């Protein structure tokens, strides 16, 4: 008989459970949160469970029960157990959920970001894992993982591992993926519809991003800026940026790719990716961000060009050190 994990033990001791992720949820965030949500719903029907996320991007609504995602509104509720997934910092949780999280009898933080600040009562962080979804899988009873839970977890893994091609993909990642296929996941469908399929608006935005991109440092670094005007012109949202920074990273000769997107006036989001040796977690940390060695991000308050200059100086130093 499989030994019960600390996560499952906490779940069965609880009458009410809440799940949340980070702001602007990506595939791993949605996948891990919905994977755990479906697991609890289908194995423990007597437990009241809610999942709080900002609006789920269209490409991730393939996950079963995604329409049951809630936003924290009204009077804060005190849960027996509140679990944060794929979130490295308390202030990056789903907007408005922090007070609810703090009110819970037990708080838990399950993540894979090297920059995790361990903000919960129980913290389980595995930086070597491909994704929070992979970390979650290892905490669940494989005999209880239903198809809907398996599909969500698989989505999270393929999104954060770049369909198993990023350097965070390990032998264990592939073993977990194999187990999920055994559970019934249609691999081709999920990879095509979640990872590769693009709307026309997303294709237009990608094209504009590539046209406006700039290369520096002997073409080893590439960056592009998505302005508010571009969002307006294409009737696009931040969810339509998915895949752009990865496409920049694939440019021949490039080591570092940067995607900069303007938010509301005075703030912007920086997403960093590297191929082999530049530590972009260190770069993002300059503005209070973080993530992983090869993938990181941060939010900048103030002039994005000033911040970009600061980031480029650090990147140039790392590129020069490798020569």
mmCIF file of C-alpha atoms in Angstrom:
data_model
loop_
_atom_site.group_PDB
_atom_site.id
_atom_site.type_symbol
_atom_site.label_atom_id
_atom_site.label_comp_id
_atom_site.label_asym_id
_atom_site.label_seq_id
_atom_site.Cartn_x
_atom_site.Cartn_y
_atom_site.Cartn_z
ATOM 1 C CA UNK A 1 0.000 0.000 0.000
ATOM 2 C CA UNK A 2 1.362 3.410 -0.986
ATOM 3 C CA UNK A 3 2.426 5.666 1.897
ATOM 4 C CA UNK A 4 0.185 8.725 2.171
ATOM 5 C CA UNK A 5 1.924 12.030 1.396
ATOM 6 C CA UNK A 6 1.759 15.044 3.709
ATOM 7 C CA UNK A 7 -0.528 16.700 1.126
ATOM 8 C CA UNK A 8 -3.074 13.899 1.053
ATOM 9 C CA UNK A 9 -2.918 13.631 4.836
ATOM 10 C CA UNK A 10 -3.759 17.334 5.194
ATOM 11 C CA UNK A 11 -6.554 17.062 2.638
ATOM 12 C CA UNK A 12 -8.356 14.212 4.410
ATOM 13 C CA UNK A 13 -8.118 16.073 7.726
ATOM 14 C CA UNK A 14 -9.891 19.080 6.203
ATOM 15 C CA UNK A 15 -13.558 19.822 5.631
ATOM 16 C CA UNK A 16 -12.868 22.874 3.466
ATOM 17 C CA UNK A 17 -9.974 23.302 1.019
ATOM 18 C CA UNK A 18 -9.004 26.200 -1.246
ATOM 19 C CA UNK A 19 -6.505 26.188 -4.112
ATOM 20 C CA UNK A 20 -4.838 29.123 -5.833
ATOM 21 C CA UNK A 21 -1.965 29.958 -8.163
ATOM 22 C CA UNK A 22 -0.203 33.078 -9.389
ATOM 23 C CA UNK A 23 -1.394 36.180 -11.211
ATOM 24 C CA UNK A 24 -1.818 35.827 -14.972
ATOM 25 C CA UNK A 25 -1.998 32.032 -14.784
ATOM 26 C CA UNK A 26 0.020 30.085 -17.343
ATOM 27 C CA UNK A 27 -0.337 26.450 -18.353
ATOM 28 C CA UNK A 28 1.501 25.023 -15.357
ATOM 29 C CA UNK A 29 -0.436 27.201 -12.942
ATOM 30 C CA UNK A 30 -3.810 26.209 -14.399
ATOM 31 C CA UNK A 31 -2.713 22.594 -14.842
ATOM 32 C CA UNK A 32 -1.498 22.079 -11.284
ATOM 33 C CA UNK A 33 -4.437 23.931 -9.702
ATOM 34 C CA UNK A 34 -7.070 22.139 -11.773
ATOM 35 C CA UNK A 35 -5.251 18.823 -11.439
ATOM 36 C CA UNK A 36 -5.474 19.034 -7.654
ATOM 37 C CA UNK A 37 -9.028 20.395 -7.783
ATOM 38 C CA UNK A 38 -10.257 17.522 -9.971
ATOM 39 C CA UNK A 39 -8.374 15.009 -7.814
ATOM 40 C CA UNK A 40 -10.136 16.214 -4.653
ATOM 41 C CA UNK A 41 -13.574 16.563 -6.284
ATOM 42 C CA UNK A 42 -13.482 13.038 -7.695
ATOM 43 C CA UNK A 43 -11.869 11.247 -4.739
ATOM 44 C CA UNK A 44 -13.225 13.157 -1.746
ATOM 45 C CA UNK A 45 -16.793 14.282 -2.553
ATOM 46 C CA UNK A 46 -17.507 15.166 1.089
ATOM 47 C CA UNK A 47 -14.777 17.834 1.119
ATOM 48 C CA UNK A 48 -15.797 21.335 0.067
ATOM 49 C CA UNK A 49 -13.122 22.559 -2.349
ATOM 50 C CA UNK A 50 -12.774 25.829 -4.275
ATOM 51 C CA UNK A 51 -10.163 26.972 -6.785
ATOM 52 C CA UNK A 52 -9.333 30.667 -7.140
ATOM 53 C CA UNK A 53 -7.612 31.952 -10.274
ATOM 54 C CA UNK A 54 -7.807 34.989 -12.471
ATOM 55 C CA UNK A 55 -9.660 34.299 -15.720
ATOM 56 C CA UNK A 56 -8.398 31.097 -17.334
ATOM 57 C CA UNK A 57 -6.842 31.735 -20.778
ATOM 58 C CA UNK A 58 -8.902 30.285 -23.624
ATOM 59 C CA UNK A 59 -6.218 27.773 -24.620
ATOM 60 C CA UNK A 60 -6.374 26.140 -21.165
ATOM 61 C CA UNK A 61 -10.161 25.808 -20.954
ATOM 62 C CA UNK A 62 -9.827 22.319 -22.403
ATOM 63 C CA UNK A 63 -9.285 21.225 -18.797
ATOM 64 C CA UNK A 64 -12.369 19.706 -17.194
ATOM 65 C CA UNK A 65 -14.204 21.951 -14.685
ATOM 66 C CA UNK A 66 -12.282 25.083 -15.715
ATOM 67 C CA UNK A 67 -15.661 26.845 -15.674
ATOM 68 C CA UNK A 68 -15.795 26.257 -11.899
ATOM 69 C CA UNK A 69 -12.813 28.544 -11.235
ATOM 70 C CA UNK A 70 -13.735 31.385 -8.883
ATOM 71 C CA UNK A 71 -12.454 34.852 -8.051
ATOM 72 C CA UNK A 72 -12.238 35.973 -4.401
ATOM 73 C CA UNK A 73 -15.207 38.289 -3.892
ATOM 74 C CA UNK A 74 -17.336 39.210 -0.913
ATOM 75 C CA UNK A 75 -16.580 38.400 2.705
ATOM 76 C CA UNK A 76 -13.260 36.529 3.154
ATOM 77 C CA UNK A 77 -13.704 32.878 4.057
ATOM 78 C CA UNK A 78 -11.552 30.911 6.493
ATOM 79 C CA UNK A 79 -10.661 27.497 5.028
ATOM 80 C CA UNK A 80 -9.227 24.534 6.895
ATOM 81 C CA UNK A 81 -6.520 24.215 4.232
ATOM 82 C CA UNK A 82 -5.340 26.718 1.618
ATOM 83 C CA UNK A 83 -2.868 25.502 -1.014
ATOM 84 C CA UNK A 84 -0.806 27.738 -3.294
ATOM 85 C CA UNK A 85 0.596 26.081 -6.425
ATOM 86 C CA UNK A 86 3.261 27.259 -8.900
ATOM 87 C CA UNK A 87 3.706 30.514 -7.002
ATOM 88 C CA UNK A 88 7.056 31.701 -5.672
ATOM 89 C CA UNK A 89 5.933 34.712 -3.633
ATOM 90 C CA UNK A 90 2.939 35.547 -1.460
ATOM 91 C CA UNK A 91 2.350 38.865 -3.252
ATOM 92 C CA UNK A 92 2.102 37.068 -6.622
ATOM 93 C CA UNK A 93 -0.925 35.007 -5.618
ATOM 94 C CA UNK A 94 -4.203 35.456 -7.452
ATOM 95 C CA UNK A 95 -5.288 39.059 -6.912
ATOM 96 C CA UNK A 96 -7.393 39.515 -3.782
ATOM 97 C CA UNK A 97 -6.736 36.093 -2.287
ATOM 98 C CA UNK A 98 -3.925 36.992 0.149
ATOM 99 C CA UNK A 99 -6.241 37.770 3.088
ATOM 100 C CA UNK A 100 -8.164 34.549 2.505
ATOM 101 C CA UNK A 101 -4.896 32.601 2.415
ATOM 102 C CA UNK A 102 -3.712 34.125 5.701
ATOM 103 C CA UNK A 103 -7.007 33.263 7.424
ATOM 104 C CA UNK A 104 -6.707 29.524 6.722
ATOM 105 C CA UNK A 105 -5.969 27.123 9.574
ATOM 106 C CA UNK A 106 -3.205 25.508 7.499
ATOM 107 C CA UNK A 107 -1.412 27.046 4.518
ATOM 108 C CA UNK A 108 0.662 25.117 2.003
ATOM 109 C CA UNK A 109 3.045 26.160 -0.766
ATOM 110 C CA UNK A 110 3.844 23.633 -3.528
ATOM 111 C CA UNK A 111 6.233 24.941 -6.160
ATOM 112 C CA UNK A 112 9.335 24.463 -8.315
ATOM 113 C CA UNK A 113 10.752 28.003 -8.563
ATOM 114 C CA UNK A 114 14.310 28.412 -7.279
ATOM 115 C CA UNK A 115 13.327 31.909 -6.096
ATOM 116 C CA UNK A 116 10.506 30.636 -3.841
ATOM 117 C CA UNK A 117 10.282 32.594 -0.568
ATOM 118 C CA UNK A 118 8.591 29.772 1.421
ATOM 119 C CA UNK A 119 5.701 31.956 2.554
ATOM 120 C CA UNK A 120 3.354 29.235 3.866
ATOM 121 C CA UNK A 121 3.243 27.138 7.027
ATOM 122 C CA UNK A 122 4.121 24.048 4.972
ATOM 123 C CA UNK A 123 6.494 24.587 2.044
ATOM 124 C CA UNK A 124 7.376 21.941 -0.530
ATOM 125 C CA UNK A 125 9.635 23.346 -3.247
ATOM 126 C CA UNK A 126 11.480 21.156 -5.774
ATOM 127 C CA UNK A 127 13.595 23.416 -8.041
ATOM 128 C CA UNK A 128 14.855 20.530 -10.174
ATOM 129 C CA UNK A 129 11.311 19.613 -11.248
ATOM 130 C CA UNK A 130 10.074 20.629 -14.690
ATOM 131 C CA UNK A 131 6.903 22.133 -13.286
ATOM 132 C CA UNK A 132 4.648 22.501 -10.282
ATOM 133 C CA UNK A 133 2.458 19.920 -11.986
ATOM 134 C CA UNK A 134 5.276 17.367 -11.809
ATOM 135 C CA UNK A 135 5.807 18.194 -8.119
ATOM 136 C CA UNK A 136 2.077 17.758 -7.510
ATOM 137 C CA UNK A 137 1.970 14.381 -9.259
ATOM 138 C CA UNK A 138 4.587 13.016 -6.865
ATOM 139 C CA UNK A 139 2.382 13.984 -3.905
ATOM 140 C CA UNK A 140 -0.755 12.239 -5.169
ATOM 141 C CA UNK A 141 -1.732 8.585 -5.087
ATOM 142 C CA UNK A 142 -1.309 7.428 -8.720
ATOM 143 C CA UNK A 143 -4.095 4.888 -8.242
ATOM 144 C CA UNK A 144 -6.496 7.758 -7.485
ATOM 145 C CA UNK A 145 -5.492 10.029 -10.370
ATOM 146 C CA UNK A 146 -8.564 10.220 -12.595
ATOM 147 C CA UNK A 147 -8.465 11.122 -16.287
ATOM 148 C CA UNK A 148 -9.500 14.737 -15.656
ATOM 149 C CA UNK A 149 -6.750 15.184 -13.058
ATOM 150 C CA UNK A 150 -4.210 13.457 -15.314
ATOM 151 C CA UNK A 151 -5.082 15.699 -18.273
ATOM 152 C CA UNK A 152 -4.647 18.867 -16.218
ATOM 153 C CA UNK A 153 -1.315 17.722 -14.783
ATOM 154 C CA UNK A 154 -0.099 16.672 -18.235
ATOM 155 C CA UNK A 155 -1.013 20.104 -19.602
ATOM 156 C CA UNK A 156 1.021 21.764 -16.876
ATOM 157 C CA UNK A 157 4.054 19.614 -17.597
ATOM 158 C CA UNK A 158 4.040 20.128 -21.374
ATOM 159 C CA UNK A 159 3.614 23.882 -20.974
ATOM 160 C CA UNK A 160 6.503 24.398 -18.552
ATOM 161 C CA UNK A 161 8.813 21.871 -20.202
ATOM 162 C CA UNK A 162 8.173 23.141 -23.728
ATOM 163 C CA UNK A 163 6.791 19.728 -24.657
ATOM 164 C CA UNK A 164 9.797 18.045 -23.018
ATOM 165 C CA UNK A 165 12.474 20.020 -24.885
ATOM 166 C CA UNK A 166 13.642 22.488 -22.208
ATOM 167 C CA UNK A 167 16.608 21.710 -19.983
ATOM 168 C CA UNK A 168 14.307 21.243 -16.969
ATOM 169 C CA UNK A 169 13.016 18.001 -18.518
ATOM 170 C CA UNK A 170 14.437 15.013 -16.648
ATOM 171 C CA UNK A 171 14.126 11.251 -16.820
ATOM 172 C CA UNK A 172 11.595 11.521 -14.004
ATOM 173 C CA UNK A 173 9.572 14.071 -15.985
ATOM 174 C CA UNK A 174 9.272 11.558 -18.813
ATOM 175 C CA UNK A 175 8.342 8.774 -16.390
ATOM 176 C CA UNK A 176 5.557 10.915 -14.934
ATOM 177 C CA UNK A 177 4.332 11.775 -18.433
ATOM 178 C CA UNK A 178 4.274 8.072 -19.280
ATOM 179 C CA UNK A 179 2.148 7.332 -16.222
ATOM 180 C CA UNK A 180 -0.287 10.061 -17.253
ATOM 181 C CA UNK A 181 -0.586 8.532 -20.725
ATOM 182 C CA UNK A 182 -1.319 5.201 -19.044
ATOM 183 C CA UNK A 183 -4.127 6.990 -17.188
ATOM 184 C CA UNK A 184 -5.681 7.768 -20.572
ATOM 185 C CA UNK A 185 -4.334 11.176 -21.627
ATOM 186 C CA UNK A 186 -4.478 11.766 -25.397
ATOM 187 C CA UNK A 187 -0.983 13.193 -25.822
ATOM 188 C CA UNK A 188 -1.326 14.396 -29.422
ATOM 189 C CA UNK A 189 -4.555 16.250 -28.754
ATOM 190 C CA UNK A 190 -3.260 18.055 -25.680
ATOM 191 C CA UNK A 191 0.069 19.018 -27.240
ATOM 192 C CA UNK A 192 -1.557 20.319 -30.429
ATOM 193 C CA UNK A 193 -4.475 22.184 -28.860
ATOM 194 C CA UNK A 194 -2.689 23.591 -25.820
ATOM 195 C CA UNK A 195 0.902 24.164 -26.883
ATOM 196 C CA UNK A 196 0.986 24.696 -30.641
ATOM 197 C CA UNK A 197 -2.435 25.994 -31.682
ATOM 198 C CA UNK A 198 -2.652 29.796 -32.008
ATOM 199 C CA UNK A 199 -5.541 32.155 -32.629
ATOM 200 C CA UNK A 200 -5.250 34.594 -35.517
ATOM 201 C CA UNK A 201 -4.778 37.452 -33.034
ATOM 202 C CA UNK A 202 -1.921 35.571 -31.355
ATOM 203 C CA UNK A 203 -0.314 34.964 -34.752
ATOM 204 C CA UNK A 204 -0.594 38.668 -35.621
ATOM 205 C CA UNK A 205 0.918 39.710 -32.303
ATOM 206 C CA UNK A 206 3.759 37.211 -32.713
ATOM 207 C CA UNK A 207 4.502 38.562 -36.184
ATOM 208 C CA UNK A 208 4.593 42.129 -34.910
ATOM 209 C CA UNK A 209 6.835 41.130 -32.010
ATOM 210 C CA UNK A 210 9.321 39.485 -34.368
ATOM 211 C CA UNK A 211 9.289 42.432 -36.798
ATOM 212 C CA UNK A 212 10.010 44.889 -33.980
ATOM 213 C CA UNK A 213 12.672 42.792 -32.249
ATOM 214 C CA UNK A 214 16.238 44.003 -31.719
ATOM 215 C CA UNK A 215 19.461 42.005 -31.347
ATOM 216 C CA UNK A 216 22.451 43.164 -29.300
ATOM 217 C CA UNK A 217 25.787 41.825 -28.038
ATOM 218 C CA UNK A 218 26.856 40.139 -31.293
ATOM 219 C CA UNK A 219 23.259 38.966 -31.777
ATOM 220 C CA UNK A 220 23.394 36.822 -28.621
ATOM 221 C CA UNK A 221 20.548 38.734 -26.975
ATOM 222 C CA UNK A 222 17.194 39.555 -28.569
ATOM 223 C CA UNK A 223 14.354 41.613 -27.140
ATOM 224 C CA UNK A 224 11.021 43.015 -28.243
ATOM 225 C CA UNK A 225 8.441 45.359 -26.736
ATOM 226 C CA UNK A 226 4.671 44.882 -26.919
ATOM 227 C CA UNK A 227 3.151 48.314 -26.338
ATOM 228 C CA UNK A 228 -0.318 49.206 -25.099
ATOM 229 C CA UNK A 229 -1.078 50.476 -28.601
ATOM 230 C CA UNK A 230 -0.253 47.076 -30.076
ATOM 231 C CA UNK A 231 -2.601 45.388 -27.620
ATOM 232 C CA UNK A 232 -5.329 47.842 -28.626
ATOM 233 C CA UNK A 233 -4.661 47.589 -32.369
ATOM 234 C CA UNK A 234 -4.957 43.792 -32.351
ATOM 235 C CA UNK A 235 -7.690 43.659 -29.678
ATOM 236 C CA UNK A 236 -5.325 41.421 -27.749
ATOM 237 C CA UNK A 237 -4.726 40.689 -24.076
ATOM 238 C CA UNK A 238 -1.738 39.495 -22.095
ATOM 239 C CA UNK A 239 -2.924 35.910 -22.531
ATOM 240 C CA UNK A 240 -2.145 36.333 -26.245
ATOM 241 C CA UNK A 241 1.583 36.686 -25.491
ATOM 242 C CA UNK A 242 1.936 32.952 -24.886
ATOM 243 C CA UNK A 243 4.805 31.508 -26.911
ATOM 244 C CA UNK A 244 6.377 34.770 -28.091
ATOM 245 C CA UNK A 245 9.426 34.748 -25.823
ATOM 246 C CA UNK A 246 10.006 31.081 -26.658
ATOM 247 C CA UNK A 247 9.978 31.885 -30.368
ATOM 248 C CA UNK A 248 12.522 34.652 -29.789
ATOM 249 C CA UNK A 249 14.723 32.219 -27.861
ATOM 250 C CA UNK A 250 14.769 29.841 -30.827
ATOM 251 C CA UNK A 251 16.470 32.438 -33.042
ATOM 252 C CA UNK A 252 19.780 31.047 -34.304
ATOM 253 C CA UNK A 253 22.753 32.398 -32.352
ATOM 254 C CA UNK A 254 20.628 33.802 -29.517
ATOM 255 C CA UNK A 255 21.434 32.940 -25.895
ATOM 256 C CA UNK A 256 18.983 35.297 -24.144
ATOM 257 C CA UNK A 257 15.492 36.410 -25.174
ATOM 258 C CA UNK A 258 13.456 39.146 -23.499
ATOM 259 C CA UNK A 259 9.764 39.906 -23.990
ATOM 260 C CA UNK A 260 8.622 43.247 -22.583
ATOM 261 C CA UNK A 261 4.903 44.006 -22.395
ATOM 262 C CA UNK A 262 3.340 47.233 -21.189
ATOM 263 C CA UNK A 263 0.673 46.901 -18.528
ATOM 264 C CA UNK A 264 -1.242 49.846 -17.170
ATOM 265 C CA UNK A 265 0.529 53.211 -17.272
ATOM 266 C CA UNK A 266 3.880 53.056 -15.491
ATOM 267 C CA UNK A 267 4.283 49.281 -15.221
ATOM 268 C CA UNK A 268 5.576 46.593 -17.548
ATOM 269 C CA UNK A 269 6.215 42.847 -17.485
ATOM 270 C CA UNK A 270 9.619 41.413 -18.431
ATOM 271 C CA UNK A 271 9.907 37.734 -19.388
ATOM 272 C CA UNK A 272 13.402 36.249 -19.768
ATOM 273 C CA UNK A 273 14.567 32.998 -21.366
ATOM 274 C CA UNK A 274 18.076 31.632 -21.936
ATOM 275 C CA UNK A 275 19.457 28.590 -23.736
ATOM 276 C CA UNK A 276 22.664 27.433 -22.121
ATOM 277 C CA UNK A 277 24.527 29.535 -19.590
ATOM 278 C CA UNK A 278 22.994 32.920 -18.729
ATOM 279 C CA UNK A 279 21.217 32.880 -15.346
ATOM 280 C CA UNK A 280 18.053 34.888 -16.024
ATOM 281 C CA UNK A 281 16.788 34.301 -12.484
ATOM 282 C CA UNK A 282 19.672 36.517 -11.372
ATOM 283 C CA UNK A 283 18.711 39.104 -14.001
ATOM 284 C CA UNK A 284 15.036 39.223 -12.960
ATOM 285 C CA UNK A 285 16.053 39.549 -9.302
ATOM 286 C CA UNK A 286 17.330 43.070 -10.055
ATOM 287 C CA UNK A 287 13.694 44.215 -10.011
ATOM 288 C CA UNK A 288 12.405 41.843 -7.356
ATOM 289 C CA UNK A 289 11.454 39.056 -9.753
ATOM 290 C CA UNK A 290 12.716 35.525 -10.191
ATOM 291 C CA UNK A 291 11.823 32.065 -11.387
ATOM 292 C CA UNK A 292 14.365 29.631 -12.788
ATOM 293 C CA UNK A 293 17.906 29.781 -14.146
ATOM 294 C CA UNK A 294 16.654 29.492 -17.745
ATOM 295 C CA UNK A 295 13.223 31.133 -17.374
ATOM 296 C CA UNK A 296 12.290 34.061 -15.158
ATOM 297 C CA UNK A 297 10.263 37.234 -15.044
ATOM 298 C CA UNK A 298 9.478 40.395 -13.131
ATOM 299 C CA UNK A 299 7.196 43.412 -13.065
ATOM 300 C CA UNK A 300 8.816 46.824 -13.445
ATOM 301 C CA UNK A 301 7.318 49.972 -11.970
ATOM 302 C CA UNK A 302 8.677 52.970 -13.830
ATOM 303 C CA UNK A 303 10.397 53.592 -17.148
ATOM 304 C CA UNK A 304 10.796 50.259 -18.937
ATOM 305 C CA UNK A 305 13.730 51.578 -20.984
ATOM 306 C CA UNK A 306 15.688 52.421 -17.829
ATOM 307 C CA UNK A 307 15.031 48.923 -16.497
ATOM 308 C CA UNK A 308 15.930 47.357 -19.842
ATOM 309 C CA UNK A 309 19.292 49.129 -19.808
ATOM 310 C CA UNK A 310 19.944 47.785 -16.306
ATOM 311 C CA UNK A 311 19.051 44.238 -17.339
ATOM 312 C CA UNK A 312 21.158 44.396 -20.494
ATOM 313 C CA UNK A 313 24.229 45.473 -18.520
ATOM 314 C CA UNK A 314 23.971 42.366 -16.334
ATOM 315 C CA UNK A 315 23.281 40.131 -19.328
ATOM 316 C CA UNK A 316 26.288 41.579 -21.157
ATOM 317 C CA UNK A 317 28.448 40.780 -18.139
ATOM 318 C CA UNK A 318 27.301 37.160 -18.110
ATOM 319 C CA UNK A 319 27.773 36.820 -21.870
ATOM 320 C CA UNK A 320 31.290 38.264 -21.625
ATOM 321 C CA UNK A 321 32.192 35.968 -18.736
ATOM 322 C CA UNK A 322 31.436 32.943 -20.894
ATOM 323 C CA UNK A 323 33.733 34.028 -23.739
#
